[in-house]
GROMACS .gro file of C-alpha atoms in nm:
model
  242
    1UNK     CA    1   0.000   0.000   0.000
    2UNK     CA    2   0.282   0.238   0.085
    3UNK     CA    3   0.451   0.173  -0.249
    4UNK     CA    4   0.126   0.229  -0.437
    5UNK     CA    5   0.064   0.558  -0.254
    6UNK     CA    6   0.417   0.676  -0.334
    7UNK     CA    7   0.375   0.583  -0.700
    8UNK     CA    8   0.043   0.763  -0.713
    9UNK     CA    9   0.179   1.083  -0.559
   10UNK     CA   10   0.494   1.082  -0.773
   11UNK     CA   11   0.303   1.012  -1.093
   12UNK     CA   12   0.016   1.258  -1.060
   13UNK     CA   13   0.143   1.529  -0.830
   14UNK     CA   14   0.521   1.490  -0.832
   15UNK     CA   15   0.521   1.476  -0.451
   16UNK     CA   16   0.740   1.239  -0.255
   17UNK     CA   17   0.577   1.058   0.037
   18UNK     CA   18   0.876   1.145   0.258
   19UNK     CA   19   0.791   1.512   0.215
   20UNK     CA   20   0.438   1.448   0.335
   21UNK     CA   21   0.569   1.268   0.641
   22UNK     CA   22   0.796   1.564   0.722
   23UNK     CA   23   0.503   1.802   0.688
   24UNK     CA   24   0.286   1.583   0.906
   25UNK     CA   25   0.551   1.566   1.176
   26UNK     CA   26   0.610   1.941   1.160
   27UNK     CA   27   0.246   2.048   1.196
   28UNK     CA   28   0.118   1.783   1.434
   29UNK     CA   29   0.009   1.880   1.787
   30UNK     CA   30   0.309   1.881   2.029
   31UNK     CA   31   0.309   1.634   2.317
   32UNK     CA   32   0.462   1.658   2.666
   33UNK     CA   33   0.778   1.483   2.545
   34UNK     CA   34   0.811   1.737   2.265
   35UNK     CA   35   0.788   2.022   2.516
   36UNK     CA   36   1.066   1.877   2.733
   37UNK     CA   37   1.283   1.824   2.428
   38UNK     CA   38   1.219   2.180   2.313
   39UNK     CA   39   1.316   2.322   2.656
   40UNK     CA   40   1.639   2.126   2.660
   41UNK     CA   41   1.722   2.244   2.308
   42UNK     CA   42   1.653   2.608   2.400
   43UNK     CA   43   1.871   2.577   2.712
   44UNK     CA   44   2.154   2.430   2.501
   45UNK     CA   45   2.132   2.711   2.246
   46UNK     CA   46   2.139   2.972   2.523
   47UNK     CA   47   2.455   2.817   2.667
   48UNK     CA   48   2.623   2.819   2.328
   49UNK     CA   49   2.523   3.181   2.277
   50UNK     CA   50   2.670   3.283   2.612
   51UNK     CA   51   3.002   3.110   2.553
   52UNK     CA   52   3.022   3.247   2.202
   53UNK     CA   53   2.983   3.616   2.291
   54UNK     CA   54   3.146   3.613   2.635
   55UNK     CA   55   3.515   3.517   2.618
   56UNK     CA   56   3.538   3.525   2.997
   57UNK     CA   57   3.356   3.191   3.015
   58UNK     CA   58   3.528   2.968   2.758
   59UNK     CA   59   3.397   2.617   2.702
   60UNK     CA   60   3.533   2.350   2.927
   61UNK     CA   61   3.753   2.068   2.810
   62UNK     CA   62   3.640   1.707   2.831
   63UNK     CA   63   3.810   1.654   3.170
   64UNK     CA   64   3.704   1.986   3.316
   65UNK     CA   65   4.017   2.179   3.223
   66UNK     CA   66   4.026   2.463   2.975
   67UNK     CA   67   4.149   2.386   2.624
   68UNK     CA   68   4.502   2.494   2.540
   69UNK     CA   69   4.525   2.851   2.418
   70UNK     CA   70   4.668   2.911   2.073
   71UNK     CA   71   4.960   3.151   2.063
   72UNK     CA   72   4.877   3.488   1.914
   73UNK     CA   73   5.024   3.546   1.572
   74UNK     CA   74   5.241   3.852   1.578
   75UNK     CA   75   5.227   4.072   1.275
   76UNK     CA   76   5.556   4.077   1.094
   77UNK     CA   77   5.674   4.424   1.018
   78UNK     CA   78   5.886   4.490   0.712
   79UNK     CA   79   6.246   4.584   0.792
   80UNK     CA   80   6.310   4.956   0.772
   81UNK     CA   81   6.441   5.074   0.439
   82UNK     CA   82   6.809   5.155   0.441
   83UNK     CA   83   6.890   5.517   0.368
   84UNK     CA   84   7.042   5.586   0.029
   85UNK     CA   85   7.416   5.652   0.043
   86UNK     CA   86   7.535   6.002  -0.035
   87UNK     CA   87   7.870   6.152  -0.122
   88UNK     CA   88   8.052   6.368   0.126
   89UNK     CA   89   8.067   6.742   0.065
   90UNK     CA   90   8.438   6.726  -0.016
   91UNK     CA   91   8.379   6.470  -0.293
   92UNK     CA   92   8.065   6.641  -0.421
   93UNK     CA   93   8.267   6.955  -0.491
   94UNK     CA   94   8.452   6.770  -0.767
   95UNK     CA   95   8.139   6.641  -0.946
   96UNK     CA   96   8.122   6.938  -1.181
   97UNK     CA   97   8.480   6.892  -1.295
   98UNK     CA   98   8.433   6.516  -1.330
   99UNK     CA   99   8.121   6.567  -1.542
  100UNK     CA  100   8.304   6.808  -1.771
  101UNK     CA  101   8.582   6.555  -1.839
  102UNK     CA  102   8.326   6.277  -1.892
  103UNK     CA  103   8.141   6.479  -2.155
  104UNK     CA  104   8.464   6.531  -2.350
  105UNK     CA  105   8.586   6.171  -2.302
  106UNK     CA  106   8.911   6.307  -2.165
  107UNK     CA  107   9.042   5.986  -2.009
  108UNK     CA  108   9.376   6.134  -1.909
  109UNK     CA  109   9.222   6.428  -1.725
  110UNK     CA  110   8.968   6.201  -1.556
  111UNK     CA  111   9.231   5.962  -1.427
  112UNK     CA  112   9.448   6.248  -1.300
  113UNK     CA  113   9.153   6.402  -1.116
  114UNK     CA  114   9.048   6.066  -0.965
  115UNK     CA  115   9.403   5.998  -0.850
  116UNK     CA  116   9.391   6.337  -0.680
  117UNK     CA  117   9.055   6.279  -0.508
  118UNK     CA  118   9.087   5.915  -0.397
  119UNK     CA  119   9.359   5.971  -0.130
  120UNK     CA  120   9.132   6.224   0.043
  121UNK     CA  121   8.827   5.998   0.090
  122UNK     CA  122   8.781   5.749   0.379
  123UNK     CA  123   8.900   5.397   0.296
  124UNK     CA  124   8.570   5.218   0.367
  125UNK     CA  125   8.330   5.479   0.236
  126UNK     CA  126   8.069   5.499  -0.036
  127UNK     CA  127   8.283   5.773  -0.195
  128UNK     CA  128   8.570   5.532  -0.254
  129UNK     CA  129   8.340   5.257  -0.385
  130UNK     CA  130   8.182   5.494  -0.637
  131UNK     CA  131   8.506   5.665  -0.742
  132UNK     CA  132   8.694   5.337  -0.788
  133UNK     CA  133   8.409   5.204  -1.002
  134UNK     CA  134   8.429   5.518  -1.214
  135UNK     CA  135   8.805   5.485  -1.232
  136UNK     CA  136   8.773   5.124  -1.347
  137UNK     CA  137   8.525   5.221  -1.621
  138UNK     CA  138   8.760   5.494  -1.744
  139UNK     CA  139   9.047   5.245  -1.757
  140UNK     CA  140   8.830   5.005  -1.955
  141UNK     CA  141   8.741   5.278  -2.204
  142UNK     CA  142   9.112   5.355  -2.236
  143UNK     CA  143   9.171   4.981  -2.305
  144UNK     CA  144   9.387   4.942  -1.997
  145UNK     CA  145   9.219   4.616  -1.898
  146UNK     CA  146   9.487   4.484  -1.664
  147UNK     CA  147   9.494   4.809  -1.465
  148UNK     CA  148   9.114   4.809  -1.436
  149UNK     CA  149   9.095   4.476  -1.248
  150UNK     CA  150   9.236   4.582  -0.907
  151UNK     CA  151   9.039   4.907  -0.917
  152UNK     CA  152   8.709   4.732  -0.989
  153UNK     CA  153   8.790   4.471  -0.724
  154UNK     CA  154   8.816   4.749  -0.464
  155UNK     CA  155   8.473   4.875  -0.564
  156UNK     CA  156   8.331   4.522  -0.548
  157UNK     CA  157   8.477   4.452  -0.204
  158UNK     CA  158   8.356   4.780  -0.059
  159UNK     CA  159   8.002   4.750  -0.194
  160UNK     CA  160   7.944   4.381  -0.116
  161UNK     CA  161   7.652   4.337   0.124
  162UNK     CA  162   7.586   4.711   0.162
  163UNK     CA  163   7.334   4.778  -0.116
  164UNK     CA  164   7.521   5.087  -0.225
  165UNK     CA  165   7.457   5.014  -0.593
  166UNK     CA  166   7.141   4.890  -0.762
  167UNK     CA  167   7.128   4.514  -0.843
  168UNK     CA  168   7.186   4.567  -1.216
  169UNK     CA  169   7.503   4.770  -1.153
  170UNK     CA  170   7.635   4.517  -0.901
  171UNK     CA  171   7.567   4.225  -1.135
  172UNK     CA  172   7.737   4.404  -1.424
  173UNK     CA  173   8.041   4.472  -1.205
  174UNK     CA  174   8.082   4.100  -1.127
  175UNK     CA  175   8.021   4.008  -1.491
  176UNK     CA  176   8.284   4.254  -1.616
  177UNK     CA  177   8.543   4.122  -1.370
  178UNK     CA  178   8.472   3.767  -1.484
  179UNK     CA  179   8.534   3.859  -1.847
  180UNK     CA  180   8.855   4.041  -1.757
  181UNK     CA  181   8.989   3.738  -1.568
  182UNK     CA  182   8.897   3.511  -1.859
  183UNK     CA  183   9.077   3.740  -2.101
  184UNK     CA  184   9.390   3.731  -1.886
  185UNK     CA  185   9.370   3.351  -1.867
  186UNK     CA  186   9.371   3.326  -2.247
  187UNK     CA  187   9.674   3.555  -2.278
  188UNK     CA  188   9.913   3.345  -2.069
  189UNK     CA  189  10.072   3.008  -2.134
  190UNK     CA  190  10.152   2.931  -1.771
  191UNK     CA  191   9.911   2.657  -1.665
  192UNK     CA  192   9.888   2.745  -1.291
  193UNK     CA  193   9.827   3.111  -1.376
  194UNK     CA  194   9.561   3.019  -1.630
  195UNK     CA  195   9.389   2.792  -1.380
  196UNK     CA  196   9.387   3.063  -1.113
  197UNK     CA  197   9.245   3.323  -1.354
  198UNK     CA  198   8.977   3.082  -1.478
  199UNK     CA  199   8.869   3.006  -1.123
  200UNK     CA  200   8.838   3.377  -1.048
  201UNK     CA  201   8.636   3.420  -1.366
  202UNK     CA  202   8.407   3.134  -1.264
  203UNK     CA  203   8.363   3.274  -0.916
  204UNK     CA  204   8.266   3.619  -1.041
  205UNK     CA  205   8.016   3.491  -1.301
  206UNK     CA  206   7.854   3.268  -1.039
  207UNK     CA  207   7.817   3.572  -0.813
  208UNK     CA  208   7.659   3.761  -1.103
  209UNK     CA  209   7.414   3.476  -1.164
  210UNK     CA  210   7.321   3.470  -0.796
  211UNK     CA  211   7.236   3.839  -0.813
  212UNK     CA  212   7.020   3.801  -1.122
  213UNK     CA  213   6.644   3.756  -1.077
  214UNK     CA  214   6.587   3.613  -1.423
  215UNK     CA  215   6.730   3.321  -1.616
  216UNK     CA  216   7.019   3.418  -1.843
  217UNK     CA  217   7.105   3.131  -2.080
  218UNK     CA  218   7.408   3.313  -2.222
  219UNK     CA  219   7.561   3.358  -1.877
  220UNK     CA  220   7.500   2.992  -1.789
  221UNK     CA  221   7.664   2.887  -2.117
  222UNK     CA  222   7.956   3.116  -2.044
  223UNK     CA  223   7.996   2.967  -1.693
  224UNK     CA  224   7.990   2.615  -1.840
  225UNK     CA  225   8.257   2.717  -2.092
  226UNK     CA  226   8.481   2.838  -1.810
  227UNK     CA  227   8.448   2.506  -1.627
  228UNK     CA  228   8.520   2.308  -1.944
  229UNK     CA  229   8.823   2.523  -2.025
  230UNK     CA  230   8.967   2.474  -1.678
  231UNK     CA  231   8.905   2.099  -1.687
  232UNK     CA  232   9.083   2.062  -2.022
  233UNK     CA  233   9.388   2.277  -1.957
  234UNK     CA  234   9.592   1.961  -1.998
  235UNK     CA  235   9.427   1.773  -2.288
  236UNK     CA  236   9.620   1.457  -2.201
  237UNK     CA  237   9.495   1.463  -1.840
  238UNK     CA  238   9.151   1.626  -1.816
  239UNK     CA  239   9.028   1.703  -1.467
  240UNK     CA  240   8.693   1.526  -1.408
  241UNK     CA  241   8.648   1.697  -1.070
  242UNK     CA  242   8.612   2.034  -1.236
   0.00000   0.00000   0.00000
């Protein structure tokens, strides 16, 4: 009979018999048991409401103790930005004269002026790092590559870890030193000297790659070429460790 009634309701009215049973239960007259159940449910909801909006009375744990408190997450503050380095007043006085020589590409006058200024600046200052970098660039433009290496190395050592230069300038400084060391390695026939220069070239290009935020296939190929060249300095005895 129940199956027939369900089929009849589904076929003609599209009503499920379970829905009718829910409606019948919902609208039937409440009994004494229903009233007790309703009071218990209301009391339970009131307790939940009190514990939810009053943190002073947290819910108890199963054994009567309070649940463990979660540690508060402290907001991480960004580190303060480092102030931009500035030249001292004594060095800034020479900027006009330096700019004039740069505009005329007067390498001789630039080098003479830099050799005059550098002894007057502090040894571990931003002034020396900037002036030695400028001096190295002037020596490169004058094709004095061997003389440019120690000057650029001073600028690199002074500026390492201090964020004095922007990342692109720092990466280019390491890359230029690597190429200079590689050029010196190719111009000597002494095997220990060549090996030492190649290792310096590899070290500088690896530092440049570490500073780069994007993949540079040409630099990776150049670094691999340095390793291969060092490993095959003696064709009869290649070095597999390199």
